[in-house]
Coordinates of C-alpha atoms and ligand atoms in Angstrom, one line a residue:
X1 CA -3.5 27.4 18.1
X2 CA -7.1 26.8 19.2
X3 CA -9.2 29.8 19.2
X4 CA -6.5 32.1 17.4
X5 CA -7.8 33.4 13.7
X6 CA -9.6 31.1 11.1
X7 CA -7.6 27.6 11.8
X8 CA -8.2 24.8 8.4
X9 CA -8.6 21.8 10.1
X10 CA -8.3 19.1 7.5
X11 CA -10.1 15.7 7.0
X12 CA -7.5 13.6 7.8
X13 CA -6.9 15.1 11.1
X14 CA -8.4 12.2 13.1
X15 CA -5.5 11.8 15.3
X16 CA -4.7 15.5 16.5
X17 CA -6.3 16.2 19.7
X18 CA -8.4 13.0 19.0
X19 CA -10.6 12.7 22.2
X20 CA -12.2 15.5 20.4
X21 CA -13.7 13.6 17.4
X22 CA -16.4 10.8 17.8
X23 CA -15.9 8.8 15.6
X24 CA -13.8 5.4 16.0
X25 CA -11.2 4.1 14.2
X26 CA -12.6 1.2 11.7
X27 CA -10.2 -1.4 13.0
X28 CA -11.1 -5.0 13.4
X29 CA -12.0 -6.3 17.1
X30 CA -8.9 -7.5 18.6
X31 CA -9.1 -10.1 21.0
X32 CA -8.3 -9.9 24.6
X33 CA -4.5 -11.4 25.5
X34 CA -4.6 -15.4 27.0
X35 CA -1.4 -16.2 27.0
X36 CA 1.7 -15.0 28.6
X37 CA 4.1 -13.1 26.4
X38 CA 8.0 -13.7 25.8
X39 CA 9.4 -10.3 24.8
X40 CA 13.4 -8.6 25.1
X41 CA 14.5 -6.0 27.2
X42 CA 16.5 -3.0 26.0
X43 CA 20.0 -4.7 27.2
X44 CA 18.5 -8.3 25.5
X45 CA 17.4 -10.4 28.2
X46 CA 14.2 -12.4 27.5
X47 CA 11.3 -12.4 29.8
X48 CA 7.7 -13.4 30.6
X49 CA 5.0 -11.0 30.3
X50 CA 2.0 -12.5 31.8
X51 CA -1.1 -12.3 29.8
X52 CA -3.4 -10.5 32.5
X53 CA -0.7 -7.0 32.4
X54 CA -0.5 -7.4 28.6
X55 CA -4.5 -7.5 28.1
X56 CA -4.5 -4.7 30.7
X57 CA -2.2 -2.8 28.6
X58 CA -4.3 -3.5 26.1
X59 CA -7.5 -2.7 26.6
X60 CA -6.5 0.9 28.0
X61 CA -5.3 2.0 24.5
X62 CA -7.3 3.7 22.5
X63 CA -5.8 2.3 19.3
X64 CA -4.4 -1.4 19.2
X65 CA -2.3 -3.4 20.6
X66 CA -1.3 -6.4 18.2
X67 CA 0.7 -9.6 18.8
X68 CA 1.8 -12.0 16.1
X69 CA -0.9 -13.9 14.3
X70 CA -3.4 -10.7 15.1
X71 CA -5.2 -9.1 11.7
X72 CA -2.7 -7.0 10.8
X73 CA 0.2 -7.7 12.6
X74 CA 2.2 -8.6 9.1
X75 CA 1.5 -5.4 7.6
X76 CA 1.5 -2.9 11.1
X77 CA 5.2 -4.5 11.1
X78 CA 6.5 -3.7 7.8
X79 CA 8.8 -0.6 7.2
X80 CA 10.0 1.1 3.9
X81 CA 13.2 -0.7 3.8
X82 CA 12.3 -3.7 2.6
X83 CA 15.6 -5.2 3.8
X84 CA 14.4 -5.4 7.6
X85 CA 11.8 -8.3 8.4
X86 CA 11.7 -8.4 11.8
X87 CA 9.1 -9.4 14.7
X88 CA 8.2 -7.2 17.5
X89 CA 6.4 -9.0 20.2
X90 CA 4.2 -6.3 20.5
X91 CA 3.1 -3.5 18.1
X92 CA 1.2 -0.6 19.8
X93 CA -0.9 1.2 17.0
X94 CA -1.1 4.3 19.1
X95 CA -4.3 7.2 18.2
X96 CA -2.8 9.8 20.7
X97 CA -0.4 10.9 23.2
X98 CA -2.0 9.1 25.9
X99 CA -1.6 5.9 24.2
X100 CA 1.6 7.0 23.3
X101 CA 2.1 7.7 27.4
X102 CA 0.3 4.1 28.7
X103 CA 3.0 2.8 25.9
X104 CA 6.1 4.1 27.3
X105 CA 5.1 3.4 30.9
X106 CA 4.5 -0.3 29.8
X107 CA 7.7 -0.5 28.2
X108 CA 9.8 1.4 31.2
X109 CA 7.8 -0.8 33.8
X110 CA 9.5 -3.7 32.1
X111 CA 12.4 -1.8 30.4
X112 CA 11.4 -3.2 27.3
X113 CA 13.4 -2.8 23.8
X114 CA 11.7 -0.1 22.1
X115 CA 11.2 0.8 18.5
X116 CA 9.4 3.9 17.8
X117 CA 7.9 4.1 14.2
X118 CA 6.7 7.3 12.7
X119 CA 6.8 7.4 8.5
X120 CA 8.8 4.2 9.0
X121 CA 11.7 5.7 6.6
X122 CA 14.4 4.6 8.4
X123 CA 17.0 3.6 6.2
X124 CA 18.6 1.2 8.6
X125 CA 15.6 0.0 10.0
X126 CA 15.6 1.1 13.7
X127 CA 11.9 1.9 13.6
X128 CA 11.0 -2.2 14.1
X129 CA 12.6 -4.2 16.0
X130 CA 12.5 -8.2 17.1
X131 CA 10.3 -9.6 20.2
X132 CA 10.8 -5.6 21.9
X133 CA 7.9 -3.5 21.5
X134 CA 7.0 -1.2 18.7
X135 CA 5.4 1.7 19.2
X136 CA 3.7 2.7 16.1
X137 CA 2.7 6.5 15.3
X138 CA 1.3 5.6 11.6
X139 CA -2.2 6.6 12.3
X140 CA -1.6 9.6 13.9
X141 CA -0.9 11.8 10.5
X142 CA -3.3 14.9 10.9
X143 CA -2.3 18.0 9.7
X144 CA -3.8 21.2 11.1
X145 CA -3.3 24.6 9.3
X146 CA -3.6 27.8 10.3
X147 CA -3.2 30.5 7.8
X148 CA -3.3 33.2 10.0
X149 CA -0.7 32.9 12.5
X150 CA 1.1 30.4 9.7
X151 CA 1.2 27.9 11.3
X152 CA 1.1 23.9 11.2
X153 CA 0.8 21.4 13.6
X154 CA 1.7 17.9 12.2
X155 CA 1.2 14.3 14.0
X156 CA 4.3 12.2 15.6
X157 CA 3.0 10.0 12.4
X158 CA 2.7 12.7 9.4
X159 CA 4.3 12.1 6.3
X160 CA 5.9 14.9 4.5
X161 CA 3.2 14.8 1.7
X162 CA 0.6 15.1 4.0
X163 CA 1.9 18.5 5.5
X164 CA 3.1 19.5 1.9
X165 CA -0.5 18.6 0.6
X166 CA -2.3 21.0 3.5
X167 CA 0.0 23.8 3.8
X168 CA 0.7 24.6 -0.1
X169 CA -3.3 25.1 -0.8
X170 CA -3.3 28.2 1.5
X171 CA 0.1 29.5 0.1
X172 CA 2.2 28.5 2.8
X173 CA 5.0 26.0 3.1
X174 CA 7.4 24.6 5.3
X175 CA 11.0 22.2 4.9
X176 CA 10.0 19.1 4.3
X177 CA 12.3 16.1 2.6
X178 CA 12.1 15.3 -1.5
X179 CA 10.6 11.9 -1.3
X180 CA 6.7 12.4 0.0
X181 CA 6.1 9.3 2.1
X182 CA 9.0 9.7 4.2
X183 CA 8.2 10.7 8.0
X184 CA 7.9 14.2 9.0
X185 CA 9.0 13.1 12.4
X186 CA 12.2 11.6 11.8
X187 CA 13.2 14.1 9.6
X188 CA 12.6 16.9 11.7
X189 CA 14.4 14.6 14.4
X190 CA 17.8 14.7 12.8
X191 CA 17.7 18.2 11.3
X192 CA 15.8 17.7 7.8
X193 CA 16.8 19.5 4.3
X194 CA 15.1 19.8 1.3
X195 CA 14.0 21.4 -1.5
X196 CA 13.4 25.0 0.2
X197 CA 15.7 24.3 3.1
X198 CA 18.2 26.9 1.4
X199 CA 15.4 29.5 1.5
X200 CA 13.9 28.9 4.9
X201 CA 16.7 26.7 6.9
X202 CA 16.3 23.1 8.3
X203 CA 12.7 21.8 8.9
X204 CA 14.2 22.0 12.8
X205 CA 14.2 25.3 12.2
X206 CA 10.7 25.6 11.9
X207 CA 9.9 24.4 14.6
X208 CA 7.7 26.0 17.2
X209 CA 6.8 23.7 19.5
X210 CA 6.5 19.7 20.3
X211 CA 4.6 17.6 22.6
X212 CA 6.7 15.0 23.9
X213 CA 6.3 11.8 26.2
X214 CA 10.0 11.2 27.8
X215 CA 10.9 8.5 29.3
X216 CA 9.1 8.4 32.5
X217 CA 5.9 8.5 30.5
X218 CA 5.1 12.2 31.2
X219 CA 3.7 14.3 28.5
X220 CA 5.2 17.8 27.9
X221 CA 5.6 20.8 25.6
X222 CA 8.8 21.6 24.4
X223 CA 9.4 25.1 23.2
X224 CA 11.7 28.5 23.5
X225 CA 9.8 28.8 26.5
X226 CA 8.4 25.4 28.0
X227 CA 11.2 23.2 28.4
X228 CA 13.9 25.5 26.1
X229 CA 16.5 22.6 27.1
X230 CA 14.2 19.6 25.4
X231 CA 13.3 22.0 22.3
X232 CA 17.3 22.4 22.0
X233 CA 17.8 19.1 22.0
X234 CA 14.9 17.5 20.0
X235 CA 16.0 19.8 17.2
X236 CA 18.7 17.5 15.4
X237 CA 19.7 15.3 18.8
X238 CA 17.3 12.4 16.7
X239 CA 14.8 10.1 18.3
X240 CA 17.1 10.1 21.9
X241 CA 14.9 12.4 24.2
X242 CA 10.9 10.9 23.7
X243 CA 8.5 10.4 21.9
X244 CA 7.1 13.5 19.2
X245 CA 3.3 12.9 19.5
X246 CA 2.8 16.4 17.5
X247 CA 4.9 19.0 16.1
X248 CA 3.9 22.8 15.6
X249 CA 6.3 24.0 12.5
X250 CA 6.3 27.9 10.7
X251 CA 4.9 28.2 7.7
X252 CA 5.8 30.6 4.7
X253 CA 4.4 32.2 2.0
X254 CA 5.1 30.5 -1.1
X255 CA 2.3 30.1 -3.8
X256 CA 3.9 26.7 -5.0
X257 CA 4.9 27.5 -8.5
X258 CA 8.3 26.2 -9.3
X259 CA 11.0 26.1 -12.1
X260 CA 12.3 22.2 -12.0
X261 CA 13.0 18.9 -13.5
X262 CA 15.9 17.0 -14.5
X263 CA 19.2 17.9 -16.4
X264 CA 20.4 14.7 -18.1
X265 CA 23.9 14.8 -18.9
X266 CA 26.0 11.8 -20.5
X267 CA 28.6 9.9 -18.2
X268 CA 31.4 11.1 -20.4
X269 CA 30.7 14.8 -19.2
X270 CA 29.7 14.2 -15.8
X271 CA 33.7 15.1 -14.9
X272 CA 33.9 18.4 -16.5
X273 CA 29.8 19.3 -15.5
X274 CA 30.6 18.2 -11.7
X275 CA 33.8 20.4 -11.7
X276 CA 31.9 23.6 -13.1
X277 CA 28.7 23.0 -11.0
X278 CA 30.9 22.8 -7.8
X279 CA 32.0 26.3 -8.4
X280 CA 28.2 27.6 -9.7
X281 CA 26.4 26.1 -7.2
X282 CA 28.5 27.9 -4.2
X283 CA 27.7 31.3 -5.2
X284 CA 23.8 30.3 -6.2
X285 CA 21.0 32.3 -4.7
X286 CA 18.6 30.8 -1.7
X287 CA 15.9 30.2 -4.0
X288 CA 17.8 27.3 -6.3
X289 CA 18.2 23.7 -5.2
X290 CA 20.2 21.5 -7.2
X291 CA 21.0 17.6 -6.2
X292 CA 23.5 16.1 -8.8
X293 CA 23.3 12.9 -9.1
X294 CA 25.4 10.4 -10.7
X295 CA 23.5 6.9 -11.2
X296 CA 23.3 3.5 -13.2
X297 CA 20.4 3.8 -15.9
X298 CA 17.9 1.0 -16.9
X299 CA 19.8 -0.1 -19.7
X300 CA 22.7 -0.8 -18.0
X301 CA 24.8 2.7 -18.5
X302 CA 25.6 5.4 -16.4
X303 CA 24.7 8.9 -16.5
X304 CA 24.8 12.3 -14.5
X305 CA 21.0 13.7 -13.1
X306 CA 20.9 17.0 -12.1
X307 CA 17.7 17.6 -10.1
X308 CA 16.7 20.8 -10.2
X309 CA 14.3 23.2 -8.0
X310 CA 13.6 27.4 -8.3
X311 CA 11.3 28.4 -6.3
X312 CA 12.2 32.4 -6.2
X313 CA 13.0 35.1 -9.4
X314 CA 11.1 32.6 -11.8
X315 CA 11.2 35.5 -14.0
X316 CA 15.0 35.4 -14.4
X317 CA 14.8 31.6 -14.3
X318 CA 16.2 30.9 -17.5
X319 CA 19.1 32.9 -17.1
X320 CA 19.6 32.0 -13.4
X321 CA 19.8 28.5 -14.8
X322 CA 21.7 29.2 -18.4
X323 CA 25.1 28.7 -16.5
X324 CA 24.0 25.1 -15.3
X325 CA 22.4 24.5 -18.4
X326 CA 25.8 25.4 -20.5
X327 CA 28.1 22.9 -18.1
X328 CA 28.3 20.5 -20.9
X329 CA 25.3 19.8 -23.4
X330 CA 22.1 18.2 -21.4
X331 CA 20.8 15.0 -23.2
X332 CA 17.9 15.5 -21.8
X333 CA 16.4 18.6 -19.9
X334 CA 12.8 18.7 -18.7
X335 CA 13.2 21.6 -16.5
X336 CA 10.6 24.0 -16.3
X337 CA 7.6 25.8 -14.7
X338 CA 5.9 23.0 -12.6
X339 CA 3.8 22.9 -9.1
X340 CA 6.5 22.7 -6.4
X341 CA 4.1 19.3 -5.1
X342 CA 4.9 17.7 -8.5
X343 CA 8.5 18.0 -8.0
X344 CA 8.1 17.0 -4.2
X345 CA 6.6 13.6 -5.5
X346 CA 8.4 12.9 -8.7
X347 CA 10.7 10.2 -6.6
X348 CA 7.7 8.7 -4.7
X349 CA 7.9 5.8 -7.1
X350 CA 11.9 5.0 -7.7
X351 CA 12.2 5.3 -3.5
X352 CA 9.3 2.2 -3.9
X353 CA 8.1 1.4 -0.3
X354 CA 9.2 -2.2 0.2
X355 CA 12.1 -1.9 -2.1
X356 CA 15.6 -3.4 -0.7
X357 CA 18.0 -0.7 0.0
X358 CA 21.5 0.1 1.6
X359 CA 23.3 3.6 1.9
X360 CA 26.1 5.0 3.2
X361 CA 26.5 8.7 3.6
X362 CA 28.4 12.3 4.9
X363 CA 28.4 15.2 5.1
X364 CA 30.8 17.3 2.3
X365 CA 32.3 21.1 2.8
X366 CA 32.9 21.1 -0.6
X367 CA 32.5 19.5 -4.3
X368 CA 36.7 18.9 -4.8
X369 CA 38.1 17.5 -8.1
X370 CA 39.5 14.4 -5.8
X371 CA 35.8 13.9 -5.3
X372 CA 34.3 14.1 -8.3
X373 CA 37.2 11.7 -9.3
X374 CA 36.4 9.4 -6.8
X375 CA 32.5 9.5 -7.5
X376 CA 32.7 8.6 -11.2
X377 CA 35.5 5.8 -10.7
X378 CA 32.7 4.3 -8.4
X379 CA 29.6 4.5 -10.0
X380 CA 31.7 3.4 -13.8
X381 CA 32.8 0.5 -11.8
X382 CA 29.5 -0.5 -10.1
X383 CA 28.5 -4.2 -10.6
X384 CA 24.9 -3.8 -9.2
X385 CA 22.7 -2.4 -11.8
X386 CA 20.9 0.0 -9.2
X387 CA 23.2 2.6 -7.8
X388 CA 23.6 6.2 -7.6
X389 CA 25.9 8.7 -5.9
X390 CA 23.6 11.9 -4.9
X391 CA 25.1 15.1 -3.6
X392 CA 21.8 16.9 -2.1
X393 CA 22.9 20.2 -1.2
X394 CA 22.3 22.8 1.9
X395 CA 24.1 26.2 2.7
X396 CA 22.2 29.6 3.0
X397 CA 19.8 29.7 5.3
X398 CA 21.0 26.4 7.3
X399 CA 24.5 27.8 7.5
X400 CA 23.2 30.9 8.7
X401 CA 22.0 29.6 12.3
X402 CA 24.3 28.5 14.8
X403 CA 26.0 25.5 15.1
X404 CA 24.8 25.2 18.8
X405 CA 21.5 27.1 18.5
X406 CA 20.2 23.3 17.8
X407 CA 21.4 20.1 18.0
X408 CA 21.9 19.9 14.7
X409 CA 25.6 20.8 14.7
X410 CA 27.3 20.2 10.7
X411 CA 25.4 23.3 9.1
X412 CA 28.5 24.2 7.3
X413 CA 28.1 21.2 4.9
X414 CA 26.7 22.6 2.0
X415 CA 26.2 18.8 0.6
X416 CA 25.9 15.5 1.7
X417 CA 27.0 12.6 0.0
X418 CA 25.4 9.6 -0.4
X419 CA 26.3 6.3 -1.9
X420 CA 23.0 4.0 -2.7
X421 CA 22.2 0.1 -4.0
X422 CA 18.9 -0.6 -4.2
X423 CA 17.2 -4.0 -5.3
X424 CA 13.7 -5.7 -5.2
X425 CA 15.2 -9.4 -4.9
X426 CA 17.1 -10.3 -1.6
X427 CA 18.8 -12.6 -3.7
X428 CA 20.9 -8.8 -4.4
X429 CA 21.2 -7.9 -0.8
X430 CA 24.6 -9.6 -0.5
X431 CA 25.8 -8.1 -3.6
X432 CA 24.5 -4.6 -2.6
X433 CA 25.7 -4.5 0.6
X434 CA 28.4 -5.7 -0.2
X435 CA 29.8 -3.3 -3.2
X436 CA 28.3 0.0 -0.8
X437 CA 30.8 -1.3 2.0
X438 CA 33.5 -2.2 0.2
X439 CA 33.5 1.6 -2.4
X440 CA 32.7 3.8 1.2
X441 CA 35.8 3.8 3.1
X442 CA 37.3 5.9 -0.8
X443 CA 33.9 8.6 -0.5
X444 CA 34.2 8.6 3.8
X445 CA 37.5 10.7 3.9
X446 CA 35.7 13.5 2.2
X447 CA 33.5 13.7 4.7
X448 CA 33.0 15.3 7.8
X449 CA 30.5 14.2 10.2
X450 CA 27.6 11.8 9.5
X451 CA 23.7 13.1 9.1
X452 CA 21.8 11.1 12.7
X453 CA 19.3 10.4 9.9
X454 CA 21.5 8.2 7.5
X455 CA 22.2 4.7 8.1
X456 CA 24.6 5.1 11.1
X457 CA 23.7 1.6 12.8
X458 CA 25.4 0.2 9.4
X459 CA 28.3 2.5 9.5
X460 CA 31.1 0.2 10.9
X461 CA 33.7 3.2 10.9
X462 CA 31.5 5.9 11.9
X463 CA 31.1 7.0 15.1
X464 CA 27.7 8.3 16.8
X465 CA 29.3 11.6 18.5
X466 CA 30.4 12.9 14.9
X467 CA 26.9 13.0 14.2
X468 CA 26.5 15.6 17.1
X469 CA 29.6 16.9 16.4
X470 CA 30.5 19.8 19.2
X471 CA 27.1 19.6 20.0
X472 CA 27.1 15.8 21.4
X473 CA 28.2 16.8 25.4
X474 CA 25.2 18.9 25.8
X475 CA 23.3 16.4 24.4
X476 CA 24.9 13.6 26.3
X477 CA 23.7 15.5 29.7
X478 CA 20.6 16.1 28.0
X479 CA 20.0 12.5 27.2
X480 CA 20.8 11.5 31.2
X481 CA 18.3 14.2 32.2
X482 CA 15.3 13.0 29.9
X483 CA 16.5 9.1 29.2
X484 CA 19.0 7.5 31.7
X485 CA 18.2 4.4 31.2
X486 CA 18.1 4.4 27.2
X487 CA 14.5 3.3 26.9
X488 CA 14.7 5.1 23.6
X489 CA 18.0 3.6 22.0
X490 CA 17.3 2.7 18.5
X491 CA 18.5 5.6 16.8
X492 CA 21.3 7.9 16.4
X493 CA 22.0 6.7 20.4
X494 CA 23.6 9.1 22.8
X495 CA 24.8 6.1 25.4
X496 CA 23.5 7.7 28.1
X497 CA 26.8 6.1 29.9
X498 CA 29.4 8.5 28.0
X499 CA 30.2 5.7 25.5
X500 CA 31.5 6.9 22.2
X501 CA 29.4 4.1 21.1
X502 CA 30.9 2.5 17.9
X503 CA 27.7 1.5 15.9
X504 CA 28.2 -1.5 13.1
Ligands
LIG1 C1 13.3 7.6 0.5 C2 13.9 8.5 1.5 C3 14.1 9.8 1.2 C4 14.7 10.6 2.2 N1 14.8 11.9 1.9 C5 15.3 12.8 2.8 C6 15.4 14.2 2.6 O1 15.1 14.7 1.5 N2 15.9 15.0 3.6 C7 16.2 14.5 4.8 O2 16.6 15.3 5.6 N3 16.2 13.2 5.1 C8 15.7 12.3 4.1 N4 15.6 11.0 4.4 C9 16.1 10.5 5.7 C10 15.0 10.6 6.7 O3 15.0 11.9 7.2 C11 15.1 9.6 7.8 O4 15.1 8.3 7.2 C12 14.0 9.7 8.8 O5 14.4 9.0 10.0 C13 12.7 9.2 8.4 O6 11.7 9.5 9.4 P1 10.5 8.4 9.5 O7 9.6 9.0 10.6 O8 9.9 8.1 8.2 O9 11.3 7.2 10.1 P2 11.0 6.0 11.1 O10 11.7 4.8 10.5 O11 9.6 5.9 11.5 O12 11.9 6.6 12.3 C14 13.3 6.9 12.2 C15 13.8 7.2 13.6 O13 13.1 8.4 14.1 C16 12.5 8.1 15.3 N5 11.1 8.7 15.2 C17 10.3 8.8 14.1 N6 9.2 9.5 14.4 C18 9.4 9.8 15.8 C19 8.6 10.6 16.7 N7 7.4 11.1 16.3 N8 9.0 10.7 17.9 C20 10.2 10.2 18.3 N9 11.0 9.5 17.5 C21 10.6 9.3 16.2 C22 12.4 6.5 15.3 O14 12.4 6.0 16.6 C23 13.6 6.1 14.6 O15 14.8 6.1 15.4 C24 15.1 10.1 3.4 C25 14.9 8.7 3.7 C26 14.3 7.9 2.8 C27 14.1 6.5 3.1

C-alpha cells in the first residue's frame, strides 16, 4: 500500500514492516544458550539440541528466543484458555517475517513440533504446546490503515480490537469476531463471523492479500494473483498452509453507530421466544445480527440472552426490532443506539483471559423445534453453574459466496451452535468437561459440519474433513504442495497422508 493515497499509520505499528523503525523492542537481555536443549519432534521423539545451533538460532532473531527459567518465559507461554499449562522448550517471540522465516527453518531442520501462537484464542489450546517450539506472533499487532484505497493491513499477531480500534476512527470496518482480544489471525484462518459478517461476508472474505512463510521457510504473497492456490486455501483451510506474518483485509464504510444490547427473556419463555425468533430471524435483513443465547445466571437460574446488533436502517430500528422485541415480554432490554466498538467489547470481560473453559460446537441449517427442545432440556439440567448454549448466526452475505470460492466450505449454516462450561478453579475442570461431553452427542445430530476454529482436537466423534466439507481434497493436495511433512499440525490438520484423521 506504500506510496498509494494518504496511508494512517498507527502508533502501535511497530511490527509491520519493522526493519523500518529504529527503535528496539524494550525487552530484557537474554542470555546466550550454554546448555544443550531436549525438545520433541512433530511425530514425538525426543532429541538433543546442542546449545551452540540453539544460541545461533538465537542470536539471529530479532525478537527473542526464551527457554524455561528465562524472564518471561511463564507469561510468553500462557494462552487464553486457562485450561492448557503446558511447556514449550522453546518460545520464539518473533518481531517480523524474517524471524518468523529463521523460526520455521530451525524447526524444519529438526522437524520440530510446532505451535504457532497469534491472539492465543484457541479454544483447545493448539497455539502452545510441550517441549516443541512455539512460535509466538504476540508482538507483531500493528495495524496500518489506509482510507483511501480502504484498506488494512493487520500483523500475523493483531487482535481484533486493535484492527476494530484503527479502522472504525476513519469510518471504515471490516469482519472481525465479538470478543476483542481474540486473534485476527486465527479467525480469519478458519473463516471468521461476526457482528457485520451478514452485511459484508466472512472476514476471509475480506481478504486481499497475505504474506506467508510455508514450510520450507520461504516467504511469499498470497493473493488472486500471487499464489491464487495458497490465497484459496489460507481462506478457511486454518493454520495448515504457513505461517500469516501480515494480512491485507477490505475495509467498508460504516461510521460505527449501532442499535444493540441485550434482550433478557425469562427461562419459562425461552421455548416459545426461540420458536418465533427461528422463523424472524431467517427473513431478517443483512444489517441485523442476533446471537440467542440460552445461559445459567449468577444466582443460580437460567435465562434466555438475545444479543443484539443493527448496524443499517437505524431509522426503522425500532420497528425492524418490534417483532423480536414482542416474542414473549423481555425482562430486561437494554438495546439501543450505542458505538458499534462498545458492543464489540461488551464480552471482553465474561470471555476473562485465563479463565477455564471447554466447548463443543456445529454448525446448524436451521433453528428446529427438536432443537430448541433439546437446548433448554440441557441448559435446565446443567450442574455447573457456568454454562451457556449460544446460537451466533451467519447467512446473507456468507451464503452468498461459493462454497468452493474458499476454503471455507459450510456457508449455508446460518448458525452455529455452541455448548460452553466455563470455570476459574481447576478444581471444575473435571465437572465441566465432563457435563459438555456427556450433553454433546444430543446437540451434535443437529449439526452439520464442525467450524476448523472450534475445539476439534476435543471433539472425539468429529472428524477433521467435515470441517472442510467438499472442500477438504483440494485442500488435502494443497496441504502436500505447501506442507508434506506436517510441520504445521496443530490445528484443524489436513494429514498430509490422506488420513481422515479422527481427532480426540
Ligand atoms: C473468547 C472467544 C471468542 C471467539 N469469538 C469468535 C467469533 O466471534 N467469531 C469467530 O469466527 N470465531 C470466534 N472465536 C474462535 C476463534 O476464531 C479461534 O479461537 C481462533 O483460532 C483464534 O485465533 P487466535 O489467533 O487468537 O488463536 P491462536 O490460539 O493464537 O491460534 C489458533 C490457531 O490458529 C493458528 N494461527 C493463529 N495465528 C496464525 C497466523 N498468523 N499464521 C498461521 N497460523 C496462525 C495457530 O497455529 C492455531 O492453530 C472465539 C474464540 C474465543 C476464545
Amino acid at each position: 500500500m506504500a506510496g498509494r493515497g494518504n496511508p494512517h499509520i498507527s502508533c502501535a505499528a511497530a511490527a509491520i514492516g519493522a526493519s523500518a523503525f529504529p527503535f528496539a523492542p524494550a525487552f530484557a537481555a537474554v542470555s546466550a544458550v550454554t546448555a544443550d536443549v531436549t525438545v520433541v519432534t512433530g511425530d514425538g521423539k525426543k532429541i538433543l539440541l546442542r546449545a551452540a545451533d540453539v544460541e545461533d538460532f538465537r542470536a539471529g532473531l530479532r525478537g527473542q528466543l526464551l527457554l524455561p527459567g528465562a524472564t518471561g518465559y511463564e507469561d510468553a507461554r500462557k494462552i487464553f484458555n486457562g485450561m492448557f499449562d503446558r511447556r514449550p522448550a522453546l518460545i520464539a517471540r518473533c518481531l517480523g517475517a524474517a524471524d518468523v522465516v529463521r523460526a520455521v527453518r530451525f524447526a524444519r531442520a529438526y522437524e520440530l513440533l510446532v505451535a504457532v501462537r497469534g491472539g492465543g484464542h484457541s479454544l483447545s489450546g493448539q497455539s502452545v504446546c510441550d517441549d516443541g517450539l512455539m512460535i509466538d506472533l504476540s508482538l507483531m499487532r500493528g495495524v496500518r490503515v489506509d482510507p483511501n484505497e480502504r484498506l488494512t493491513r493487520a500483523g500475523g499477531g493483531a487482535l481484533l480490537g486493535d484492527i476494530d480500534r484503527e479502522t472504525l476512527p476513519f469510518g471504515l470496518v471490516t469482519t472481525t469476531g465479538t470478543v476483542s482480544h481474540t486473534g485476527a489471525g486465527g479467525l480469519m484462518l478458519g473463516g471468521g463471523f461476526g457482528r457485520v459478517a451478514r452485511r459484508f461476508g466472512l472476514t476471509c472474505d475480506q481478504l486481499t492479500s497475505v504474506d506467508v512463510v510455508t514450510a520450507d521457510g520461504q516467504l511469499l504473497e498470497a493473493s488472486a494473483t500471487e499464489n491464487p492456490d495458497l490465497f484459496w486455501a489460507i481462506r478457511g483451510g486454518g493454520g495448515n498452509f504457513g505461517i500469516a506474518t501480515s494480512f491485507e483485509y477490505r475495509l467498508h464504510p460504516f461510521d460505527g453507530r449501532a442499535v444493540g444490547g441485550h434482550m433478557v427473556f425469562p427461562i419459562e419463555q425461552a421455548r416459545q421466544a426461540l420458536r418465533g425468533f427461528g422463523e424472524l430471524f431467517d427473513r431478517a435483513s443483512d444489517g441485523l445480527w442476533i446471537e440467542p443465547i440460552l445461559t445459567t445466571t449468577p444466582g443460580g437460574g437460567r435465562a434466555l440472552v438475545m444479543d443484539v446488533c443493527l448496524t443499517e436502517d437505524l431509522e426503522s430500528a425500532d420497528a425492524i426490532l418490534a417483532s423480536y422485541r414482542r416474542l414473549e415480554k423481555p425482562l430486561k432490554d437494554t438495546v439501543g443506539p450505542v458505538h458499534y466498538v462498545q458492543l464489540q467489547t461488551q464480552d471482553d470481560e465474561r470471555a476473562r483471559i485465563g479463565g477455564r473453559y471447554y466447548a463443543k460446537s456445529g454448525f446448524v441449517r436451521q433453528i428446529s423445534d427438536d432443537l430448541v427442545d433439546t437446548m433448554l432440556e440441557i441448559i435446565r439440567s446443567a450442574p455447573v453453574p457456568r454454562a451457556r448454549i449460544a446460537l451466533p448466526p451467519k447467512g446473507a452475505a456468507v451464503d452468498r459466496v461459493a462454497p468452493d470460492a474458499t476454503a471455507f466450505w459450510h456457508r449455508d449454516a446460518l448458525y452455529s451452535v455452541l455448548l460452553q462450561a466455563s470455570g476459574d478453579d481447576a478444581a471444575e475442570d473435571a465437572a465441566n468437561v465432563g457435563w459438555a461431553r456427556s450433553q454433546w452427542p444430543a446437540l451434535e445430530k443437529f449439526t452439520a459440519g464442525f467450524y476448523a476454529n472450534t475445539n476439534l482436537s476435543e471433539m472425539p466423534s468429529a472428524r477433521v474433513r467435515d470441517a472442510y466439507g467438499g472442500n477438504y481434497e483440494r485442500l488435502l493436495s494443497l496441504k502436500r504442495k505447501y506442507d508434506p511433512t506436517n510441520l504445521f499440525r496443530l490445528n484443524a490438520n489436513i494429514d498430509p497422508k490422506g488420513v481422515a484423521t479422527e481427532v480426540g
